[in-house]
């Protein structure tokens, strides 16, 4: 039994419009940051898990795909490290 | 002049309550993930910049601190890599 620290990154799929990112991009261009493009806003989730490495990986995969992201519209990836 | 891909991670400061994270944690515990704790929900922003490496780093630091995060409540860190 160990404690693991997980980081989950959720991003909209490239084909999905990102109005929040477009708004940030427009705001930046008005603030003299016209060389900034392709702004996409996603989610970054940190959590801790206890258990064996294998169990924690399987559980994190399940949580990432079924709770923290919508696989229809979003891509998700995760990192797991011992705390 | 090169193109750089930047990743910005914005998280609430540890002393700030995170109701969204608490809600996710409670939902997970009802879904038989009771060994998950410390859920914190932040933002993950991707963008591209053009310019020299030094200019891009300075600009990204400015954008991260002054546009993408609220330094009173949030911590922010960034990564920059050539695209």
mmCIF file of C-alpha atoms in Angstrom:
data_model
loop_
_atom_site.group_PDB
_atom_site.id
_atom_site.type_symbol
_atom_site.label_atom_id
_atom_site.label_comp_id
_atom_site.label_asym_id
_atom_site.label_seq_id
_atom_site.Cartn_x
_atom_site.Cartn_y
_atom_site.Cartn_z
ATOM 1 C CA UNK A 1 0.000 0.000 0.000
ATOM 2 C CA UNK A 2 1.504 3.263 -1.150
ATOM 3 C CA UNK A 3 0.206 6.728 -1.753
ATOM 4 C CA UNK A 4 0.297 8.034 -5.307
ATOM 5 C CA UNK A 5 -0.118 11.520 -6.626
ATOM 6 C CA UNK A 6 -1.980 11.730 -9.931
ATOM 7 C CA UNK A 7 -2.220 14.533 -12.462
ATOM 8 C CA UNK A 8 -4.978 14.430 -15.061
ATOM 9 C CA UNK A 9 -5.043 16.676 -18.148
ATOM 10 C CA UNK A 10 -8.346 17.051 -19.978
ATOM 11 C CA UNK A 11 -8.445 18.890 -23.307
ATOM 12 C CA UNK A 12 -11.145 19.385 -25.896
ATOM 13 C CA UNK A 13 -10.597 17.251 -28.998
ATOM 14 C CA UNK A 14 -8.920 19.280 -31.771
ATOM 15 C CA UNK A 15 -12.065 19.189 -33.934
ATOM 16 C CA UNK A 16 -14.243 20.747 -31.205
ATOM 17 C CA UNK A 17 -14.579 24.543 -31.142
ATOM 18 C CA UNK A 18 -13.259 26.178 -27.955
ATOM 19 C CA UNK A 19 -15.102 29.483 -27.389
ATOM 20 C CA UNK A 20 -13.283 30.073 -24.079
ATOM 21 C CA UNK A 21 -9.924 29.727 -25.808
ATOM 22 C CA UNK A 22 -11.042 32.039 -28.632
ATOM 23 C CA UNK A 23 -12.083 34.657 -26.084
ATOM 24 C CA UNK A 24 -8.711 34.466 -24.342
ATOM 25 C CA UNK A 25 -6.967 34.720 -27.710
ATOM 26 C CA UNK A 26 -8.961 37.828 -28.659
ATOM 27 C CA UNK A 27 -8.291 39.425 -25.274
ATOM 28 C CA UNK A 28 -4.564 38.734 -25.666
ATOM 29 C CA UNK A 29 -4.515 40.260 -29.139
ATOM 30 C CA UNK A 30 -6.042 43.447 -27.684
ATOM 31 C CA UNK A 31 -3.292 43.442 -25.044
ATOM 32 C CA UNK A 32 -0.500 43.555 -27.646
ATOM 33 C CA UNK A 33 -0.002 39.797 -27.713
ATOM 34 C CA UNK A 34 -1.019 39.416 -31.349
ATOM 35 C CA UNK A 35 1.606 36.696 -31.925
ATOM 36 C CA UNK A 36 -0.303 34.277 -29.678
ATOM 37 C CA UNK A 37 -2.522 31.745 -31.440
ATOM 38 C CA UNK A 38 -4.206 28.404 -30.896
ATOM 39 C CA UNK A 39 -5.327 29.027 -27.320
ATOM 40 C CA UNK A 40 -7.165 25.996 -25.931
ATOM 41 C CA UNK A 41 -8.447 25.909 -22.363
ATOM 42 C CA UNK A 42 -8.669 22.553 -20.624
ATOM 43 C CA UNK A 43 -8.754 21.126 -17.118
ATOM 44 C CA UNK A 44 -5.927 20.063 -14.857
ATOM 45 C CA UNK A 45 -6.893 17.832 -11.938
ATOM 46 C CA UNK A 46 -4.656 16.705 -9.091
ATOM 47 C CA UNK A 47 -5.599 13.901 -6.705
ATOM 48 C CA UNK A 48 -4.040 11.300 -4.445
ATOM 49 C CA UNK A 49 -4.759 7.570 -4.396
ATOM 50 C CA UNK A 50 -3.749 4.789 -2.041
ATOM 51 C CA UNK A 51 -3.157 1.170 -3.017
ATOM 52 C CA UNK A 52 -0.764 -0.883 -5.082
ATOM 53 C CA UNK A 53 0.761 0.593 -8.223
ATOM 54 C CA UNK A 54 -1.261 -1.680 -10.530
ATOM 55 C CA UNK A 55 -4.550 -0.998 -8.745
ATOM 56 C CA UNK A 56 -3.904 2.749 -8.684
ATOM 57 C CA UNK A 57 -3.153 2.796 -12.422
ATOM 58 C CA UNK A 58 -6.291 0.835 -13.300
ATOM 59 C CA UNK A 59 -8.411 2.983 -11.002
ATOM 60 C CA UNK A 60 -6.967 6.232 -12.336
ATOM 61 C CA UNK A 61 -7.605 5.122 -15.924
ATOM 62 C CA UNK A 62 -11.237 4.370 -15.019
ATOM 63 C CA UNK A 63 -11.719 7.680 -13.180
ATOM 64 C CA UNK A 64 -10.098 9.669 -15.989
ATOM 65 C CA UNK A 65 -12.229 8.124 -18.721
ATOM 66 C CA UNK A 66 -15.539 7.812 -16.901
ATOM 67 C CA UNK A 67 -15.690 10.644 -14.371
ATOM 68 C CA UNK A 68 -13.249 13.413 -15.174
ATOM 69 C CA UNK A 69 -13.678 13.607 -18.939
ATOM 70 C CA UNK A 70 -16.323 13.215 -21.599
ATOM 71 C CA UNK A 71 -14.764 10.871 -24.170
ATOM 72 C CA UNK A 72 -17.106 12.150 -26.886
ATOM 73 C CA UNK A 73 -15.666 15.664 -26.805
ATOM 74 C CA UNK A 74 -12.482 15.480 -24.753
ATOM 75 C CA UNK A 75 -9.102 13.804 -24.725
ATOM 76 C CA UNK A 76 -7.587 12.937 -21.377
ATOM 77 C CA UNK A 77 -4.171 11.798 -20.242
ATOM 78 C CA UNK A 78 -2.763 11.137 -16.803
ATOM 79 C CA UNK A 79 0.493 10.841 -14.903
ATOM 80 C CA UNK A 80 0.994 8.864 -11.712
ATOM 81 C CA UNK A 81 3.912 9.201 -9.330
ATOM 82 C CA UNK A 82 4.616 7.887 -5.859
ATOM 83 C CA UNK A 83 4.017 10.598 -3.261
ATOM 84 C CA UNK B 1 11.737 33.674 -35.331
ATOM 85 C CA UNK B 2 10.467 30.295 -34.215
ATOM 86 C CA UNK B 3 7.133 28.912 -33.150
ATOM 87 C CA UNK B 4 6.808 27.727 -29.572
ATOM 88 C CA UNK B 5 4.136 25.620 -27.949
ATOM 89 C CA UNK B 6 3.335 26.631 -24.373
ATOM 90 C CA UNK B 7 1.494 24.756 -21.646
ATOM 91 C CA UNK B 8 0.206 26.700 -18.641
ATOM 92 C CA UNK B 9 -1.012 25.031 -15.442
ATOM 93 C CA UNK B 10 -3.136 27.111 -13.085
ATOM 94 C CA UNK B 11 -4.035 25.726 -9.656
ATOM 95 C CA UNK B 12 -5.736 27.215 -6.638
ATOM 96 C CA UNK B 13 -3.293 27.999 -3.826
ATOM 97 C CA UNK B 14 -3.275 25.201 -1.224
ATOM 98 C CA UNK B 15 -4.882 27.453 1.402
ATOM 99 C CA UNK B 16 -7.894 28.227 -0.813
ATOM 100 C CA UNK B 17 -10.949 25.966 -0.544
ATOM 101 C CA UNK B 18 -11.812 24.140 -3.772
ATOM 102 C CA UNK B 19 -15.560 23.354 -3.814
ATOM 103 C CA UNK B 20 -15.350 21.859 -7.301
ATOM 104 C CA UNK B 21 -12.638 19.469 -6.170
ATOM 105 C CA UNK B 22 -14.633 18.538 -3.047
ATOM 106 C CA UNK B 23 -17.660 17.760 -5.186
ATOM 107 C CA UNK B 24 -15.615 15.502 -7.468
ATOM 108 C CA UNK B 25 -14.136 13.798 -4.400
ATOM 109 C CA UNK B 26 -17.595 13.155 -2.933
ATOM 110 C CA UNK B 27 -18.885 11.828 -6.248
ATOM 111 C CA UNK B 28 -15.891 9.483 -6.506
ATOM 112 C CA UNK B 29 -16.434 8.192 -2.991
ATOM 113 C CA UNK B 30 -20.038 7.313 -3.940
ATOM 114 C CA UNK B 31 -18.670 5.450 -6.978
ATOM 115 C CA UNK B 32 -16.534 3.113 -4.850
ATOM 116 C CA UNK B 33 -13.404 5.236 -5.142
ATOM 117 C CA UNK B 34 -13.188 5.991 -1.425
ATOM 118 C CA UNK B 35 -9.381 5.792 -1.485
ATOM 119 C CA UNK B 36 -9.170 8.983 -3.572
ATOM 120 C CA UNK B 37 -8.429 12.188 -1.672
ATOM 121 C CA UNK B 38 -7.121 15.679 -2.180
ATOM 122 C CA UNK B 39 -8.896 16.379 -5.456
ATOM 123 C CA UNK B 40 -8.067 19.849 -6.783
ATOM 124 C CA UNK B 41 -9.407 21.131 -10.070
ATOM 125 C CA UNK B 42 -7.328 23.651 -11.995
ATOM 126 C CA UNK B 43 -6.901 24.903 -15.530
ATOM 127 C CA UNK B 44 -4.639 23.670 -18.290
ATOM 128 C CA UNK B 45 -4.072 26.084 -21.163
ATOM 129 C CA UNK B 46 -2.244 25.383 -24.411
ATOM 130 C CA UNK B 47 -1.156 28.116 -26.810
ATOM 131 C CA UNK B 48 1.423 28.849 -29.479
ATOM 132 C CA UNK B 49 3.739 31.869 -29.670
ATOM 133 C CA UNK B 50 6.064 33.129 -32.362
ATOM 134 C CA UNK B 51 9.302 35.024 -31.766
ATOM 135 C CA UNK B 52 12.721 34.445 -30.265
ATOM 136 C CA UNK B 53 13.099 32.100 -27.312
ATOM 137 C CA UNK B 54 13.865 34.944 -24.875
ATOM 138 C CA UNK B 55 10.952 37.068 -26.056
ATOM 139 C CA UNK B 56 8.573 34.112 -25.949
ATOM 140 C CA UNK B 57 9.609 33.245 -22.390
ATOM 141 C CA UNK B 58 9.190 36.806 -21.163
ATOM 142 C CA UNK B 59 5.853 37.148 -22.921
ATOM 143 C CA UNK B 60 4.571 33.822 -21.604
ATOM 144 C CA UNK B 61 5.561 34.769 -18.053
ATOM 145 C CA UNK B 62 3.648 38.037 -18.409
ATOM 146 C CA UNK B 63 0.569 36.331 -19.902
ATOM 147 C CA UNK B 64 0.579 33.601 -17.257
ATOM 148 C CA UNK B 65 0.802 36.014 -14.329
ATOM 149 C CA UNK B 66 -1.401 38.814 -15.611
ATOM 150 C CA UNK B 67 -4.017 37.247 -17.876
ATOM 151 C CA UNK B 68 -4.379 33.532 -17.282
ATOM 152 C CA UNK B 69 -4.187 33.453 -13.485
ATOM 153 C CA UNK B 70 -5.177 35.481 -10.477
ATOM 154 C CA UNK B 71 -2.002 35.691 -8.352
ATOM 155 C CA UNK B 72 -4.047 36.383 -5.213
ATOM 156 C CA UNK B 73 -5.738 32.980 -5.281
ATOM 157 C CA UNK B 74 -3.873 30.889 -7.827
ATOM 158 C CA UNK B 75 -0.445 29.471 -8.526
ATOM 159 C CA UNK B 76 0.634 29.165 -12.139
ATOM 160 C CA UNK B 77 3.525 27.460 -13.881
ATOM 161 C CA UNK B 78 4.370 27.093 -17.538
ATOM 162 C CA UNK B 79 6.397 25.014 -19.953
ATOM 163 C CA UNK B 80 7.685 26.177 -23.327
ATOM 164 C CA UNK B 81 8.942 23.957 -26.112
ATOM 165 C CA UNK B 82 9.800 24.569 -29.735
ATOM 166 C CA UNK B 83 6.952 23.409 -31.990
#
